[in-house]
Coordinates of C-alpha atoms in Angstrom, one line a residue:
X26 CA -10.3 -20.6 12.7
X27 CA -7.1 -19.3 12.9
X28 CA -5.9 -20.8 9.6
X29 CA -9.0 -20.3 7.7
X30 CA -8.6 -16.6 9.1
X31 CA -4.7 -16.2 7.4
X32 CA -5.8 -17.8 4.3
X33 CA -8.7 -15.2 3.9
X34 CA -6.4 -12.0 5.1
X35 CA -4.0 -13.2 2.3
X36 CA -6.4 -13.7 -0.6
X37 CA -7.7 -10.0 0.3
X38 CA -4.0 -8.7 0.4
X39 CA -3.0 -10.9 -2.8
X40 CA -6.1 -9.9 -4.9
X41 CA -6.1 -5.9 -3.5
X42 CA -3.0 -5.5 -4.5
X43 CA -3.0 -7.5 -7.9
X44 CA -4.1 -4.7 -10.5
X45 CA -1.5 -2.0 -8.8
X46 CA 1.0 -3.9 -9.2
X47 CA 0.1 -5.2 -13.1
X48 CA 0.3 -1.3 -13.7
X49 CA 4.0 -0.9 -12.0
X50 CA 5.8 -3.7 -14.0
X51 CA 4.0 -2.6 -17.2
X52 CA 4.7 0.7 -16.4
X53 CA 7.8 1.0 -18.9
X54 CA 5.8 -1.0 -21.4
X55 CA 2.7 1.4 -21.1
X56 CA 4.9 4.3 -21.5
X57 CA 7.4 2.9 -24.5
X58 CA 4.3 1.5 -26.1
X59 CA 2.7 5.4 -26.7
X60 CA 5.8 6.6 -27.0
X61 CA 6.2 8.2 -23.8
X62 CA 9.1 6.2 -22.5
X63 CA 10.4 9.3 -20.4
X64 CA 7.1 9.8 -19.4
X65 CA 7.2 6.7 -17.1
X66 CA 7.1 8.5 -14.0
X67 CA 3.2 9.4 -14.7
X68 CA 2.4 5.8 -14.9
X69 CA 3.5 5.8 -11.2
X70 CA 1.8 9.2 -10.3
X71 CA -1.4 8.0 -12.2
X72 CA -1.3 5.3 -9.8
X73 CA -1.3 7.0 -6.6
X74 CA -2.8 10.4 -7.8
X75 CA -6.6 9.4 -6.0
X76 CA -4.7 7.4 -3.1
X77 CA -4.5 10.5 -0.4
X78 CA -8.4 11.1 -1.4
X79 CA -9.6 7.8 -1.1
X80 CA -7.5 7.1 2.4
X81 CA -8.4 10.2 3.7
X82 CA -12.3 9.8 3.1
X83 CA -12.0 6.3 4.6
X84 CA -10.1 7.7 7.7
X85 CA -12.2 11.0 8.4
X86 CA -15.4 10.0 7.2
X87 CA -15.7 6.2 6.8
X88 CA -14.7 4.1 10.1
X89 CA -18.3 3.7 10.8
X90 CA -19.3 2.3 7.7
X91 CA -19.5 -2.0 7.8
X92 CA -16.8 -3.3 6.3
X93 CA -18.8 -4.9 3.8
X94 CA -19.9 -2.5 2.0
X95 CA -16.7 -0.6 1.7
X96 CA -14.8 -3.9 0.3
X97 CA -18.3 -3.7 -2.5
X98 CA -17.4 -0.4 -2.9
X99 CA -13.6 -0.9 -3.2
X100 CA -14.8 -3.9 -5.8
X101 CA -16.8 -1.3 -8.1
X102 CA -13.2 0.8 -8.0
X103 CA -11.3 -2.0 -9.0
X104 CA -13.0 -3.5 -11.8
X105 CA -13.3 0.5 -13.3
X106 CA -9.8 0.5 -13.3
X107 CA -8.8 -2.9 -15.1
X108 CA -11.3 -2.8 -18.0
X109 CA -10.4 1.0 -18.2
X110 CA -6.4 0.1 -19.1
X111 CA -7.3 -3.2 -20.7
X112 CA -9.0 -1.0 -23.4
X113 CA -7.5 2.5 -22.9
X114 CA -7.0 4.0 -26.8
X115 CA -4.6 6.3 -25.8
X116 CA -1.6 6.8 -23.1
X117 CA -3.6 9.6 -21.1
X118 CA -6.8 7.9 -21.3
X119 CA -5.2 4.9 -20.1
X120 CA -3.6 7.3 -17.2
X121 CA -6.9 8.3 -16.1
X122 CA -7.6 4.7 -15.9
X123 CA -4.7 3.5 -13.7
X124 CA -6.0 6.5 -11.6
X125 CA -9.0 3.7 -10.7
X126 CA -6.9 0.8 -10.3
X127 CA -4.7 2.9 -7.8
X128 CA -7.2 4.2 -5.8
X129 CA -9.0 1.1 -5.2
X130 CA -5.6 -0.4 -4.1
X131 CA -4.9 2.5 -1.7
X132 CA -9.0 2.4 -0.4
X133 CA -8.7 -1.2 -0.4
X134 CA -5.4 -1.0 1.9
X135 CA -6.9 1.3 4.9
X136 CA -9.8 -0.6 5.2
X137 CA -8.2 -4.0 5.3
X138 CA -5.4 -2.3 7.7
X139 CA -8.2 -1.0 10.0
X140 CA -9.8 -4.7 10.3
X141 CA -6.7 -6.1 11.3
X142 CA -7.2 -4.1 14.8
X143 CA -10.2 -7.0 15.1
X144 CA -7.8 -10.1 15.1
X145 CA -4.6 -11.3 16.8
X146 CA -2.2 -8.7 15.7
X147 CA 0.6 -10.9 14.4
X148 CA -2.5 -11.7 11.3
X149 CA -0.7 -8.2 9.7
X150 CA 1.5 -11.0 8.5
X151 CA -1.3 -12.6 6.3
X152 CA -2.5 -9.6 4.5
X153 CA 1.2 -8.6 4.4
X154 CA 2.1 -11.5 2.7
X155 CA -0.5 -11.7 0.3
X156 CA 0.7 -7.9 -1.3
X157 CA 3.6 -9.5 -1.6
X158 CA 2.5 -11.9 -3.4
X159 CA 0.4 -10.0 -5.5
X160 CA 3.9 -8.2 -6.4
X161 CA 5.5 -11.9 -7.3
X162 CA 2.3 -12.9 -9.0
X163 CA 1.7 -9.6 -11.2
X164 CA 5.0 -9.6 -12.5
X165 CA 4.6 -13.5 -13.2
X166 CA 1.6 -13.2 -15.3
X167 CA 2.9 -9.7 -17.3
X168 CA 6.6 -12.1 -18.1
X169 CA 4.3 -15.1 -19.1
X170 CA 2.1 -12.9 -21.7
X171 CA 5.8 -11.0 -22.6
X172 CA 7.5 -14.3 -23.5
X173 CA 4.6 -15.3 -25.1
X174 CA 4.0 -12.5 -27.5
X175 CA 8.1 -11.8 -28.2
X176 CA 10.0 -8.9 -27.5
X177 CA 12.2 -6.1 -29.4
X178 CA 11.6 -2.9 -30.7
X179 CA 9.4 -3.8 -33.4
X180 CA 6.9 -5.8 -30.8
X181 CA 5.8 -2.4 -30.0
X182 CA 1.9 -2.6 -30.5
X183 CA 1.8 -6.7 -29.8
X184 CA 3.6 -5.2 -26.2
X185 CA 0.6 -3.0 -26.0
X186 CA -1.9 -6.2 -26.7
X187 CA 0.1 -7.3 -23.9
X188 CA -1.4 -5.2 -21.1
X189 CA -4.8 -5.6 -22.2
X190 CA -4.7 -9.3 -21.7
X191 CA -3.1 -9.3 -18.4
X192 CA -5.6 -7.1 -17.4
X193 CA -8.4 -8.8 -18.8
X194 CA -7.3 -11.4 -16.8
X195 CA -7.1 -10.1 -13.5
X196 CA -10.4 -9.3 -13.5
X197 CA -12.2 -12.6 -12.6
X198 CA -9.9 -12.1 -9.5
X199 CA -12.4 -9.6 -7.9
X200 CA -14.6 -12.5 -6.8
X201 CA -11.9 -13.9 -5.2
X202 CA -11.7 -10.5 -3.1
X203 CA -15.1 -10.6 -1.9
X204 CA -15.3 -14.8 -1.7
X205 CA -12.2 -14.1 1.1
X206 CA -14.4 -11.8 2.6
X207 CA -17.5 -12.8 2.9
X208 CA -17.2 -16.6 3.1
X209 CA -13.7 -17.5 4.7
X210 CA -12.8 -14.9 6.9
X211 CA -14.7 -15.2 10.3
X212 CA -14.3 -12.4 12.9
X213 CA -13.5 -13.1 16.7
X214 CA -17.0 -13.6 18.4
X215 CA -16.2 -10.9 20.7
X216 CA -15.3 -8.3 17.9
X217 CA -18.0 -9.2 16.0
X218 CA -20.0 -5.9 17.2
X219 CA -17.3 -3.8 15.8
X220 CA -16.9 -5.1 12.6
X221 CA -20.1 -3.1 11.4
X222 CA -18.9 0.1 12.5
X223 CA -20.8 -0.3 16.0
X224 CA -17.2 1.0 18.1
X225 CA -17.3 4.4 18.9
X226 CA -14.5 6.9 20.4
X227 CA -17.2 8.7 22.6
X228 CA -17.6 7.4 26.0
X229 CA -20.9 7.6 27.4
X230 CA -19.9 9.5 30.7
X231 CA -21.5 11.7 33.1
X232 CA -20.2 15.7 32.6
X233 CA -20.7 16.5 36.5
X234 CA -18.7 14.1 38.8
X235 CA -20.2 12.2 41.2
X236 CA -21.9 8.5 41.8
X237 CA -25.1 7.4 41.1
X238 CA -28.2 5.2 41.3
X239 CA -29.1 2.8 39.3
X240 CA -31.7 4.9 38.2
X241 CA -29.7 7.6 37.2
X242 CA -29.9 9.8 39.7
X243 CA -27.7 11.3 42.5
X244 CA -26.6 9.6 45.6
X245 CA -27.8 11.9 48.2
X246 CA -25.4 10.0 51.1
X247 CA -22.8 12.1 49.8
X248 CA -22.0 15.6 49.0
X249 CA -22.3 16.9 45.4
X250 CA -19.1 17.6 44.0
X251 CA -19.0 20.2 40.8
X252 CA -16.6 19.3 38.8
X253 CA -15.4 21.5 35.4
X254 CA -17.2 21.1 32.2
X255 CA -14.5 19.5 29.9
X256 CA -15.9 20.5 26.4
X257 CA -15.9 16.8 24.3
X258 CA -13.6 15.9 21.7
X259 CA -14.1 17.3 18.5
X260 CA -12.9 15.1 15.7
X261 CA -10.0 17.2 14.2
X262 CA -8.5 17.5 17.4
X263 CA -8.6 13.7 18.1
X264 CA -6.7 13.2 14.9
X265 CA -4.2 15.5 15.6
X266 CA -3.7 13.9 18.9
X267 CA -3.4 10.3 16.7
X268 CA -1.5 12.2 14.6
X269 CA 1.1 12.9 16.9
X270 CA 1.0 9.2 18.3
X271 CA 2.1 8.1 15.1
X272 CA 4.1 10.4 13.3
X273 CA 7.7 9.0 14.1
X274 CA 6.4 5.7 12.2
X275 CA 4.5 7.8 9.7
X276 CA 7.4 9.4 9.0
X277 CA 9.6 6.4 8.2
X278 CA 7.0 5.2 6.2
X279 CA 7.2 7.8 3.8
X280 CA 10.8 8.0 3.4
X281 CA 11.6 4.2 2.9
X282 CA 8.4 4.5 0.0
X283 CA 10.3 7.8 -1.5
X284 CA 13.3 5.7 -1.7
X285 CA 12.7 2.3 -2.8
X286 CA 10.2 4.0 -5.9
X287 CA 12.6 6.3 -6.9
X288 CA 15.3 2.9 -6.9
X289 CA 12.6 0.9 -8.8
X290 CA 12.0 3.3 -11.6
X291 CA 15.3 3.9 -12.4
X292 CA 15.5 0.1 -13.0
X293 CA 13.8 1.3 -16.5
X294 CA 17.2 3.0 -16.9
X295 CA 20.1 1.9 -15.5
X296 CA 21.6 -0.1 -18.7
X297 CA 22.2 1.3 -22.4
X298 CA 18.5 1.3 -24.3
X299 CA 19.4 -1.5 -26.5
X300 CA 19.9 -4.2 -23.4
X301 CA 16.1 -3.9 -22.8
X302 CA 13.3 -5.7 -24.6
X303 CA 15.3 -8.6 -25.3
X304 CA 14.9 -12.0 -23.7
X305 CA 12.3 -13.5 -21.8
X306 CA 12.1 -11.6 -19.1
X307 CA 13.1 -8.2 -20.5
X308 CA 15.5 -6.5 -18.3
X309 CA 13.3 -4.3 -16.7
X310 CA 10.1 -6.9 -16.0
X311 CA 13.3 -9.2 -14.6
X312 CA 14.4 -6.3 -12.1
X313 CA 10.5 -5.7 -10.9
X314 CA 10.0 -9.2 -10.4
X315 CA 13.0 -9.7 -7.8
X316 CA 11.9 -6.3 -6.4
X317 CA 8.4 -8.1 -6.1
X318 CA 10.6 -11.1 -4.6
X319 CA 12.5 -9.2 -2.0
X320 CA 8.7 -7.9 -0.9
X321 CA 7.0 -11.1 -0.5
X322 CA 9.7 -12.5 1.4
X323 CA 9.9 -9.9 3.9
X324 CA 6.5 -8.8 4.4
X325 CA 6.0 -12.5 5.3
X326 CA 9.0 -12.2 8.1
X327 CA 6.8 -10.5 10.8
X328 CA 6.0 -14.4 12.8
X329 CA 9.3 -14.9 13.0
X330 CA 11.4 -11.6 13.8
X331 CA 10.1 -8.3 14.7
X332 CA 12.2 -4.8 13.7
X333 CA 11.7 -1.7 16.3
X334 CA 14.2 0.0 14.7
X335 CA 12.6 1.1 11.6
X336 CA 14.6 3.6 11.3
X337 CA 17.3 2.2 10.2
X338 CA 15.5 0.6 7.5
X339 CA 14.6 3.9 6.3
X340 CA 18.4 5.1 6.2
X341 CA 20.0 1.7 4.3
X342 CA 17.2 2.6 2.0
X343 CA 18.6 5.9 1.5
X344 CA 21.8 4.5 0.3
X345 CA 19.8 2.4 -1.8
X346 CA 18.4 4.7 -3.9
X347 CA 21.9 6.9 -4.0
X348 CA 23.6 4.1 -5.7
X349 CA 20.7 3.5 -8.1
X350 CA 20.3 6.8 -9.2
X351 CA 24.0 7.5 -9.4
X352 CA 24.2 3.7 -11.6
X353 CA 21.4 5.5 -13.8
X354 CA 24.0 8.4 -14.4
X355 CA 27.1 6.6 -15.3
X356 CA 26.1 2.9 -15.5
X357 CA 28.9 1.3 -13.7
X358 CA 27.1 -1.6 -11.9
X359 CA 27.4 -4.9 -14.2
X360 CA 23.9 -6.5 -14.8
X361 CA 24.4 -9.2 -13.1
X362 CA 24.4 -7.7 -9.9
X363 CA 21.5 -6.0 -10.5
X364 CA 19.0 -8.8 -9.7
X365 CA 20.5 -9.0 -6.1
X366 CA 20.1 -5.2 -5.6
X367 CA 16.9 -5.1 -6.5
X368 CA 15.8 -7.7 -4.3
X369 CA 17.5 -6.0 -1.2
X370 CA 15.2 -2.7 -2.1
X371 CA 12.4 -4.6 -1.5
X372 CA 13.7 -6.5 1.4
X373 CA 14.3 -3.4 3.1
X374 CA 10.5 -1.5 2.0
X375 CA 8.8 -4.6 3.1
X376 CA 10.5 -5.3 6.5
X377 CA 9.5 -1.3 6.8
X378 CA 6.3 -1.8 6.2
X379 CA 5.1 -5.0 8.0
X380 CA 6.7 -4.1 10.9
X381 CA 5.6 -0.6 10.9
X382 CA 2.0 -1.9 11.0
X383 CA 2.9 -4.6 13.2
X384 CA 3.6 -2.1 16.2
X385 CA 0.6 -0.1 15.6
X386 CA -1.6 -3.1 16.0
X387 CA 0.2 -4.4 18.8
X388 CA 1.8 -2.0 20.8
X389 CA -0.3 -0.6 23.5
X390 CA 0.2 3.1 23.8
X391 CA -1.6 3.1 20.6
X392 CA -5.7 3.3 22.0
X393 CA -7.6 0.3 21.4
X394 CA -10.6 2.9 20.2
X395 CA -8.1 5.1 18.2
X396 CA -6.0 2.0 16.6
X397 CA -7.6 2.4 13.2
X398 CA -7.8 6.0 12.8
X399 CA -4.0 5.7 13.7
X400 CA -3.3 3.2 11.4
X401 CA -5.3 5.3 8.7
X402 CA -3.3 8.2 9.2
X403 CA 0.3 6.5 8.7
X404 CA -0.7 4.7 6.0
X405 CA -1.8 7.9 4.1
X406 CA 2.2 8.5 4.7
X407 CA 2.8 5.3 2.4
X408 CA 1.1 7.3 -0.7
X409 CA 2.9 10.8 0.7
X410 CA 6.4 8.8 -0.4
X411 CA 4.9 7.4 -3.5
X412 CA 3.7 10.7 -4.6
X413 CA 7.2 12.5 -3.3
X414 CA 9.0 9.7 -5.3
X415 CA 7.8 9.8 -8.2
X416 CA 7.5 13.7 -8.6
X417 CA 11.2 13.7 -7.6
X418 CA 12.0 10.6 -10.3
X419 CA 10.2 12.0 -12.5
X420 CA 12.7 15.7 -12.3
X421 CA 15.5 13.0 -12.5
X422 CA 14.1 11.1 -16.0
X423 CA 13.4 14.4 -17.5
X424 CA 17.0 16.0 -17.0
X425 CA 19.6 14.6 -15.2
X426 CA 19.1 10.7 -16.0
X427 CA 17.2 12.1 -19.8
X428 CA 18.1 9.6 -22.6
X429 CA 20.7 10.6 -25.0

């Protein structure tokens, strides 16, 4: 059960994950192929724009809702999204369409985070691992189609073609996604109540103090005792008491996403324009793939060592992204050690972000009946970063780092 259990957890995490991260190593191709190159940083936004919304109505309105039907309705989301960019005519109608593919990855995320709380918690590792590998395995399949139709600036509109077949691809994936769910993955027999939204925050419990029968009614062998009416929990009060449970990792969350995004787009600039589109992979599908590479590996590290520290994650993050940016300015860096940077960015985000999770499934002063509304709340941080980052690179593209 166990292994049948990892296997479905990281088909959902390979598959949910897939489209998003097509869209983030064609972003520079998407852009150039419009004519947009320093536009890029919308690719990114486009892709996160819906993500607050979508988490948010999952954590606020949604945690009652089977998770059946939200993975069907995530489903509908994604398949929008991937015929949308594989035909987009236009650079802002094919924005409007990564908005879809984005938002399905973000819904798809929160839910599958909040049905972790259901298994062992070190199975954060399976759907962990699986995003990673939906990073390696996106980038794989948009360098295979990239080799195959050529590169150079004259490729142009075949590099456009390009996106449409990956995408076109991706697609069947979907029934992957709900084959992992529906058939593979079996839940615990003694969760199996709260997988269809049964669990509740509300305790059933007397206002006025006091034992009783099992009828229901006082115990007249002793004395009634009044105790004060304490009004019940309203629900934007419990999440600002989650809220404050989680904010330190919440926090760190953000950050290390606002870091290692603003690190990975500048990979579209950090050598002279004429070293890119050339070779199989181009320079900057060859940088996103070992980003991809350093993700994978260290989203899968959370069975074998756990970080509390994230923290300091967070800060060699920081330094991460200084360098990059300042490489951007002045290109001193040679491009062979680009590669190896690269995959440290995503060695640090990943670590971040599988332990991050890991400790909010496992450690106990989180409430077993406020777990997922925790864990929906800090992984609305992950998008706050995204968002931050890309706002912030794009400022940076448009004058500091603009082409000359």
């Amino acid at each position: 059960m166990c292994h049948r259990n990892w296997i479905g957890l990281f088909l959902l995490g390979t598959i949910n994950n897939l489209p998003y991260v097509i869209v983030t190593s064609a972003a520079n191709t998407i852009a150039d192929s419009f004519g947009k190159k320093n536009l890029i940083g919308l690719v990114f936004g486009a892709n996160v724009a819906l993500s607050v919304v979508v988490k948010t109505i999952n954590g606020a309105f949604m945690l009652k809702v089977p998770y059946g039907i939200r993975y069907v309705i995530n489903t509908v989301l994604m398949l929008i999204g991937l015929f949308g960019v594989a035909f987009a005519p236009s650079f802002w109608f094919s924005l409007v369409c990564i908005v879809f593919v984005g938002a399905s990855s973000a819904f798809g995320e929160n839910v599958a985070l909040g049905f972790l709380r259901l298994f062992p918690s070190k199975m954060v590792n399976a759907w962990s691992s699986g995003t990673g590998m939906a990073g390696v395995l996106g980038c794989v399949i948009y360098i295979t189609f990239g080799c195959a139709v050529g590169a150079g600036g004259q490729n142009t509109e075949k590099l456009r073609h390009l996106t449409q077949y990956a995408f076109l691809l991706t697609s069947p994936a979907v029934a992957v996604y709900l084959f992992a769910y529906f058939l593979v993955i079996r839940v615990p027999a003694e969760k199996r109540n709260e997988e269809y939204g049964s669990h509740s925050n509300e305790e059933q419990e007397p206002i006025l103090g006091g034992s009783h029968s099992v009828q229901g009614k006082p115990d007249t062998a002793d004395p009634p005792m009044v105790l004060p009416i304490t009004p019940p929990e309203t629900k934007l009060r419990r999440i600002w008491r989650c809220f404050k449970l989680v904010r330190w990792l919440s926090v760190n969350l953000c950050v290390v996403y606002l870091f290692e995004y603003v690190a990975q787009g500048c990979a579209a600039k950090v050598r002279p324009k004429d070293e890119y589109h050339i070779g199989c992979p181009e320079l900057y599908a060859g940088l996103s793939l070992c980003y991809q590479a350093g993700v994978f590996v260290s989203r899968s590290s959370v069975q074998l060592v756990q970080i509390k520290r994230v923290d300091i994650l967070s800060v060699l993050q920081f330094f991460n992204m200084v360098l990059w940016v300042i490489d951007v300015h002045y290109k001193f860096l040679p491009v062979w050690s680009l590669p190896a940077l690269m995959i440290y960015v995503g060695l640090l985000g990943g670590a971040s972000y599988v332990n991050i999770f890991y400790w909010l499934l496992n450690d106990p002063k989180y409430p077993d009946q406020d777990r997922e509304l925790c864990i929906n709340i800090a992984a609305i941080f992950i998008t706050v970063g995204i968002i931050s980052g890309t706002v912030f690179e794009t400022l940076l593209f448009s004058t500091w780092l603009k082409d000359d």
